[in-house]
Amino acid sequence: MMRKRHNLLALGLAAAMILTACGGNTPGNSASGGSGAGGNEGSANAGDGGGEDSGAKGDKNSKPVSLKLAHTQSTDHPIHKSLEKFAELVKEKTDGQVTVEIFANGVLGDERKYIESLQTGLLDMAKVSIDSMENFEKLYSVFTIPYAFEGMDHGRKFMNSEKMEDFYTSTIDTLDIRGLTWYNSGGRNYYARDKAILSPDDMKGMVMRVQSSQIQIKTIETLGGSATPVDWGELYTALQQGVVDGADNGIVAFADNNLCEVVKHFSFTEHILSPDILLIKNSVYEKLTPEQQAAVKEAAKESTAFHDEIWGAAEQAAIEKSEAAGVTIYRPDLAPFAEALKPLQEELIENEKVAEYMEIINEMK
């Protein structure tokens, strides 16, 4: 019943956004113009040639802008709270001229749908797992290479470096999408209904849920398991009914979505650094005034700092909730997992573009 209500709400909201985009009354959508990828043509540089700031501002939005932002987490999740902080900061820094409307709980679809909706102009912003970008831009596959990072400290060092801007801008020309910031969502860890995963051998013969990522599928197969793509919204039922034996997530997403009710073994394998990334439709971003663009970028970075402050407590609370539900938490030796996946890592790094950034990542260890 809950899923039916969500589907009806999603249809209603999508229809409303289509009407708004057609009517052009909401600046956030009129900025995108429904142009999809490549919609950032002449209007992106409306003030060029005038030589004066006042001319540039006059050709950009002077009316209030409302941006629609979607994500899949619940309203209790720290990611949602950080996005609320982002919306609060944007409103404050633009004196209310730019506002952000957040749609949580996946009511507007899954993450692939969000990326496609950004392209077509049905959405202005979205928070997705960085893994979801792999199918749209090869460069992002760096983040799905198993054990590319030696823990969260190493990952944070790279994510906070200027090199991340290369990733944020890599989809501007192809998708009309740019990244703004990232949020820690914990590494991806394997968990299973009825079996502890303490070594690579424990993965043999297991049917594991994955996102629609070729690298994730190859990772499971390299460890001797079988990979089955399952939508996030269907995972609880798939685990409950035994369609899959297990999956991988961060502990907060695991507990927040009550997977601890149907899964009894969680192992901190930390095989993939899987941060979340905040996206905006580039042609929408470029229709903002320079001051508004700066405000949005500042708000994004400050919301990441806010997220770092609340994340540690959220992880500990998730562990406690899981253990209270009867889940056994394991911290296995990671060396055997990394060794078993080394051939796959070497295969994936053969891509010249990916290899260049893997070299940068290794230099930051």
Coordinates of C-alpha atoms in Angstrom, one line a residue:
M1 CA 0.0 0.0 0.0
M2 CA 2.8 2.4 0.9
R3 CA 4.5 1.7 -2.5
K4 CA 1.2 2.4 -4.3
R5 CA 0.9 5.8 -2.6
H6 CA 4.5 6.6 -3.5
N7 CA 3.9 5.7 -7.1
L8 CA 0.8 7.8 -7.3
L9 CA 2.7 10.7 -5.7
A10 CA 5.6 10.3 -8.1
L11 CA 3.2 10.4 -11.1
G12 CA 1.5 13.5 -9.7
L13 CA 4.7 15.3 -9.0
A14 CA 6.2 14.3 -12.4
A15 CA 3.0 15.6 -14.1
A16 CA 3.2 18.8 -12.2
M17 CA 6.8 19.4 -13.2
I18 CA 6.0 18.7 -16.8
L19 CA 3.2 21.3 -16.7
T20 CA 5.5 23.8 -14.9
A21 CA 8.3 23.3 -17.5
C22 CA 5.8 23.9 -20.3
G23 CA 4.2 26.9 -18.7
G24 CA 7.6 28.5 -17.9
N25 CA 6.3 30.1 -14.7
T26 CA 8.8 28.5 -12.4
P27 CA 12.3 29.9 -13.1
G28 CA 14.0 26.8 -11.9
N29 CA 12.4 24.8 -14.8
S30 CA 12.2 27.6 -17.3
A31 CA 16.0 27.9 -16.9
S32 CA 16.4 24.4 -18.2
G33 CA 13.9 25.1 -21.0
G34 CA 13.2 21.4 -21.3
S35 CA 16.3 21.3 -23.6
G36 CA 17.9 18.1 -22.1
A37 CA 21.5 17.4 -22.7
G38 CA 23.0 20.2 -24.8
G39 CA 20.4 22.7 -23.6
N40 CA 23.2 25.0 -22.3
E41 CA 23.7 26.9 -25.5
G42 CA 23.3 30.6 -26.1
S43 CA 21.5 31.5 -22.9
A44 CA 24.4 30.2 -20.8
N45 CA 26.4 33.3 -21.8
A46 CA 23.6 35.8 -22.1
G47 CA 25.6 38.7 -20.8
D48 CA 28.8 38.0 -22.8
G49 CA 29.9 40.9 -25.0
G50 CA 28.3 43.5 -22.8
G51 CA 31.4 44.0 -20.8
E52 CA 29.4 45.1 -17.7
D53 CA 28.2 43.1 -14.7
S54 CA 24.9 44.9 -14.7
G55 CA 24.2 43.7 -18.3
A56 CA 25.0 40.1 -17.4
K57 CA 22.7 40.3 -14.4
G58 CA 19.9 41.8 -16.4
D59 CA 19.9 39.0 -18.9
K60 CA 19.8 36.3 -16.2
N61 CA 17.0 35.5 -13.7
S62 CA 15.6 38.4 -11.7
K63 CA 12.6 36.6 -10.5
P64 CA 12.7 34.0 -7.6
V65 CA 14.0 30.6 -8.6
S66 CA 12.7 27.3 -7.2
L67 CA 14.9 24.3 -7.7
K68 CA 13.5 20.7 -7.4
L69 CA 15.9 18.3 -5.7
A70 CA 15.2 14.5 -5.4
H71 CA 16.9 11.7 -3.5
T72 CA 16.1 8.2 -2.3
Q73 CA 16.9 8.4 1.4
S74 CA 14.3 8.8 4.2
T75 CA 13.8 12.1 5.9
D76 CA 15.5 10.6 9.0
H77 CA 18.7 9.9 7.1
P78 CA 21.7 12.2 7.7
I79 CA 21.9 12.8 3.9
H80 CA 18.4 14.3 4.0
K81 CA 19.3 16.5 6.9
S82 CA 22.4 17.7 5.1
L83 CA 20.3 18.5 2.0
E84 CA 17.9 20.4 4.2
K85 CA 21.0 22.4 5.5
F86 CA 21.9 23.0 1.9
A87 CA 18.5 24.4 1.1
E88 CA 18.5 26.5 4.2
L89 CA 21.9 28.0 3.3
V90 CA 20.9 28.7 -0.3
K91 CA 17.8 30.6 0.8
E92 CA 19.8 32.5 3.3
K93 CA 22.7 33.4 1.0
T94 CA 20.4 34.5 -1.9
D95 CA 18.0 36.5 0.4
G96 CA 15.2 34.1 -0.6
Q97 CA 15.7 34.6 -4.3
V98 CA 16.7 30.9 -4.8
T99 CA 14.9 28.1 -2.9
V100 CA 15.2 24.4 -3.0
E101 CA 12.3 22.0 -2.7
I102 CA 13.4 18.5 -1.6
F103 CA 11.6 15.2 -2.6
A104 CA 12.9 12.4 -0.4
N105 CA 12.1 8.7 -0.1
G106 CA 12.5 8.0 -3.8
V107 CA 9.1 9.3 -4.6
L108 CA 10.3 10.5 -8.0
G109 CA 12.0 7.2 -8.9
D110 CA 15.4 5.7 -8.6
E111 CA 18.8 7.3 -9.2
R112 CA 19.1 6.4 -12.9
K113 CA 15.7 8.1 -13.3
Y114 CA 17.0 11.2 -11.6
I115 CA 20.0 11.5 -13.9
E116 CA 17.7 11.1 -16.9
S117 CA 15.3 13.6 -15.5
L118 CA 18.1 16.1 -15.0
Q119 CA 18.9 15.7 -18.7
T120 CA 15.3 16.2 -19.9
G121 CA 14.6 19.1 -17.4
L122 CA 12.0 17.3 -15.2
L123 CA 14.4 17.8 -12.3
D124 CA 16.8 20.7 -11.4
M125 CA 18.9 18.8 -8.8
A126 CA 19.5 15.3 -7.5
K127 CA 21.6 13.5 -4.9
V128 CA 22.8 10.2 -6.2
S129 CA 25.4 7.6 -5.2
I130 CA 28.6 8.2 -7.1
D131 CA 28.3 4.7 -8.4
S132 CA 25.2 5.6 -10.4
M133 CA 27.3 8.0 -12.5
E134 CA 29.4 5.1 -13.9
N135 CA 26.9 4.2 -16.6
F136 CA 26.8 7.9 -17.8
E137 CA 30.5 8.9 -17.6
K138 CA 33.4 6.5 -17.7
L139 CA 35.6 8.6 -15.5
Y140 CA 33.3 8.0 -12.5
S141 CA 34.1 4.2 -12.7
V142 CA 37.2 5.1 -10.7
F143 CA 35.0 5.1 -7.6
T144 CA 33.7 1.6 -8.2
I145 CA 37.1 0.0 -8.6
P146 CA 37.4 -2.3 -5.5
Y147 CA 39.9 -1.2 -3.0
A148 CA 41.0 1.8 -5.1
F149 CA 41.1 3.8 -1.8
E150 CA 42.7 2.7 1.5
G151 CA 39.9 3.7 3.8
M152 CA 37.8 6.8 4.3
D153 CA 40.7 9.1 5.2
H154 CA 42.3 8.4 1.9
G155 CA 39.0 8.9 0.1
R156 CA 38.3 12.1 1.9
K157 CA 41.7 13.5 0.9
F158 CA 40.9 12.9 -2.8
M159 CA 37.3 14.0 -2.6
N160 CA 38.3 17.3 -1.1
S161 CA 41.1 17.9 -3.6
E162 CA 40.8 20.2 -6.7
K163 CA 40.9 17.0 -8.8
M164 CA 37.3 16.4 -8.0
E165 CA 36.4 19.4 -10.1
D166 CA 37.4 17.3 -13.1
F167 CA 34.7 14.8 -12.2
Y168 CA 32.1 17.5 -11.5
T169 CA 32.6 19.1 -14.9
S170 CA 33.0 15.9 -16.9
T171 CA 29.3 15.6 -17.6
I172 CA 28.5 19.2 -18.6
D173 CA 28.9 18.8 -22.3
T174 CA 27.5 15.3 -22.6
L175 CA 24.7 15.4 -20.1
D176 CA 24.1 19.1 -19.2
I177 CA 24.8 18.1 -15.6
R178 CA 27.5 19.3 -13.2
G179 CA 28.5 18.1 -9.7
L180 CA 28.5 20.5 -6.8
T181 CA 29.7 18.6 -3.8
W182 CA 29.9 15.2 -2.1
Y183 CA 28.6 13.5 1.1
N184 CA 30.1 10.7 3.0
S185 CA 27.8 7.7 2.9
G186 CA 30.2 5.1 4.2
G187 CA 32.0 2.4 2.2
R188 CA 30.1 -0.4 0.6
N189 CA 30.0 -3.5 2.8
Y190 CA 28.7 -7.0 2.2
Y191 CA 25.9 -8.4 4.3
A192 CA 23.8 -11.6 4.0
R193 CA 20.6 -13.1 5.4
D194 CA 22.0 -16.3 6.8
K195 CA 25.7 -16.4 6.4
A196 CA 28.7 -14.5 7.7
I197 CA 31.1 -13.1 5.1
L198 CA 34.5 -13.3 6.6
S199 CA 36.7 -14.1 3.6
P200 CA 36.4 -14.1 -0.2
D201 CA 35.6 -17.9 -0.1
D202 CA 32.4 -17.1 1.8
M203 CA 31.1 -15.3 -1.3
K204 CA 31.2 -18.4 -3.5
G205 CA 27.8 -19.5 -4.7
M206 CA 26.0 -16.5 -3.2
V207 CA 23.3 -14.5 -5.1
M208 CA 24.1 -10.9 -4.4
R209 CA 22.0 -7.8 -5.3
V210 CA 23.9 -5.1 -7.1
Q211 CA 23.1 -1.8 -8.7
S212 CA 23.1 -1.8 -12.5
S213 CA 26.9 -1.4 -12.6
Q214 CA 29.1 -3.6 -14.7
I215 CA 32.0 -3.2 -12.3
Q216 CA 29.9 -4.2 -9.3
I217 CA 28.7 -7.2 -11.3
K218 CA 32.3 -8.2 -12.2
T219 CA 33.3 -7.8 -8.6
I220 CA 30.8 -10.3 -7.3
E221 CA 31.6 -12.7 -10.1
T222 CA 35.3 -12.4 -9.4
L223 CA 34.6 -13.4 -5.8
G224 CA 32.6 -16.5 -7.0
G225 CA 29.1 -15.2 -6.5
S226 CA 26.2 -14.4 -8.8
A227 CA 25.1 -10.8 -9.3
T228 CA 21.5 -9.8 -9.7
P229 CA 20.5 -6.1 -10.3
V230 CA 17.6 -5.2 -8.0
D231 CA 16.0 -1.7 -7.6
W232 CA 16.7 -0.2 -4.2
G233 CA 13.0 0.1 -3.4
E234 CA 12.6 -3.7 -4.0
L235 CA 15.6 -4.9 -2.0
Y236 CA 13.9 -5.4 1.4
T237 CA 11.3 -7.8 -0.3
A238 CA 14.0 -9.5 -2.4
L239 CA 16.0 -10.3 0.8
Q240 CA 12.9 -11.3 2.8
Q241 CA 11.8 -13.7 0.1
G242 CA 15.2 -15.1 -0.6
V243 CA 15.4 -13.8 -4.2
V244 CA 18.9 -12.7 -3.2
D245 CA 21.2 -13.9 -0.4
G246 CA 22.7 -10.5 0.3
A247 CA 23.8 -7.1 -1.0
D248 CA 26.2 -4.3 -0.1
N249 CA 25.7 -0.8 1.4
G250 CA 26.9 1.5 4.1
I251 CA 25.7 0.7 7.6
V252 CA 23.5 3.8 7.8
A253 CA 21.5 3.0 4.7
F254 CA 21.3 -0.6 5.9
A255 CA 19.8 0.3 9.2
D256 CA 17.8 3.3 8.1
N257 CA 15.9 1.2 5.5
N258 CA 15.3 -1.6 8.1
L259 CA 17.2 -4.2 6.2
C260 CA 18.4 -5.3 9.7
E261 CA 15.0 -6.9 10.1
V262 CA 15.7 -9.5 7.4
V263 CA 19.5 -9.7 7.4
K264 CA 21.5 -11.1 10.3
H265 CA 25.1 -10.8 9.2
F266 CA 26.9 -7.5 8.3
S267 CA 30.6 -7.4 7.4
F268 CA 32.7 -4.2 7.1
T269 CA 34.5 -5.2 3.9
E270 CA 34.7 -1.6 2.8
H271 CA 35.4 -2.8 -0.8
I272 CA 34.2 0.3 -2.5
L273 CA 34.3 3.9 -1.4
S274 CA 30.8 5.0 -2.4
P275 CA 30.2 8.7 -1.5
D276 CA 27.0 10.5 -2.6
I277 CA 27.2 13.4 -5.0
L278 CA 25.0 16.4 -5.4
L279 CA 24.1 17.2 -9.1
I280 CA 22.5 20.2 -10.8
K281 CA 21.3 20.6 -14.3
N282 CA 24.0 22.8 -15.8
S283 CA 21.7 25.0 -18.0
V284 CA 19.7 25.7 -14.8
Y285 CA 22.9 26.6 -13.0
E286 CA 24.1 28.9 -15.8
K287 CA 20.8 30.8 -15.8
L288 CA 21.5 31.9 -12.2
T289 CA 23.2 35.2 -11.7
P290 CA 26.9 35.0 -10.8
E291 CA 26.1 35.9 -7.2
Q292 CA 23.5 33.1 -7.0
Q293 CA 25.9 30.6 -8.6
A294 CA 28.5 31.5 -6.0
A295 CA 25.9 31.2 -3.2
V296 CA 24.8 27.7 -4.4
K297 CA 28.4 26.5 -4.5
E298 CA 29.2 27.9 -1.1
A299 CA 26.0 26.4 0.4
A300 CA 27.0 23.0 -1.2
K301 CA 30.4 23.0 0.4
E302 CA 29.1 24.2 3.8
S303 CA 26.4 21.4 3.7
T304 CA 29.2 18.9 3.3
A305 CA 31.0 20.3 6.3
F306 CA 27.7 20.0 8.3
H307 CA 27.3 16.4 7.1
D308 CA 30.8 15.5 8.4
E309 CA 29.7 16.8 11.8
I310 CA 26.7 14.5 12.0
W311 CA 27.9 11.4 10.1
G312 CA 29.9 9.7 12.9
A313 CA 27.0 9.7 15.3
A314 CA 24.7 8.4 12.6
E315 CA 27.0 5.5 11.9
Q316 CA 27.2 4.5 15.5
A317 CA 23.5 4.7 15.9
A318 CA 23.0 2.5 12.9
I319 CA 25.4 -0.1 14.3
E320 CA 23.5 -0.1 17.6
K321 CA 20.1 -0.4 15.9
S322 CA 21.3 -3.3 13.8
E323 CA 22.7 -5.2 16.7
A324 CA 19.5 -4.6 18.7
A325 CA 17.7 -6.2 15.8
G326 CA 19.9 -9.3 16.1
V327 CA 22.5 -8.5 13.4
T328 CA 26.1 -9.7 14.1
I329 CA 28.6 -7.1 13.0
Y330 CA 32.0 -8.4 11.7
R331 CA 35.2 -6.6 10.8
P332 CA 37.1 -9.2 8.8
D333 CA 40.7 -8.9 7.5
L334 CA 40.5 -6.9 4.3
A335 CA 43.8 -8.1 2.8
P336 CA 42.4 -11.3 1.4
F337 CA 39.5 -9.5 -0.3
A338 CA 41.9 -6.9 -1.8
E339 CA 44.2 -9.7 -3.0
A340 CA 41.3 -11.7 -4.6
L341 CA 40.1 -8.6 -6.4
K342 CA 43.5 -7.4 -7.6
P343 CA 43.2 -9.0 -11.1
L344 CA 39.9 -7.1 -11.6
Q345 CA 41.5 -3.9 -10.4
E346 CA 44.3 -4.2 -12.9
E347 CA 41.8 -5.0 -15.7
L348 CA 39.8 -1.9 -14.9
I349 CA 42.8 0.4 -14.7
E350 CA 43.7 -0.5 -18.3
N351 CA 41.5 2.4 -19.4
E352 CA 43.9 5.3 -20.0
K353 CA 41.6 8.0 -18.5
V354 CA 40.9 5.9 -15.4
A355 CA 44.6 4.9 -15.0
E356 CA 45.6 8.6 -14.9
Y357 CA 43.3 9.3 -11.9
M358 CA 44.2 6.1 -10.2
E359 CA 47.9 7.2 -10.3
I360 CA 46.8 10.5 -8.6
I361 CA 44.8 8.6 -6.0
N362 CA 47.8 6.4 -5.2
E363 CA 50.0 9.4 -4.8
M364 CA 47.6 10.7 -2.1
K365 CA 48.0 7.6 0.1

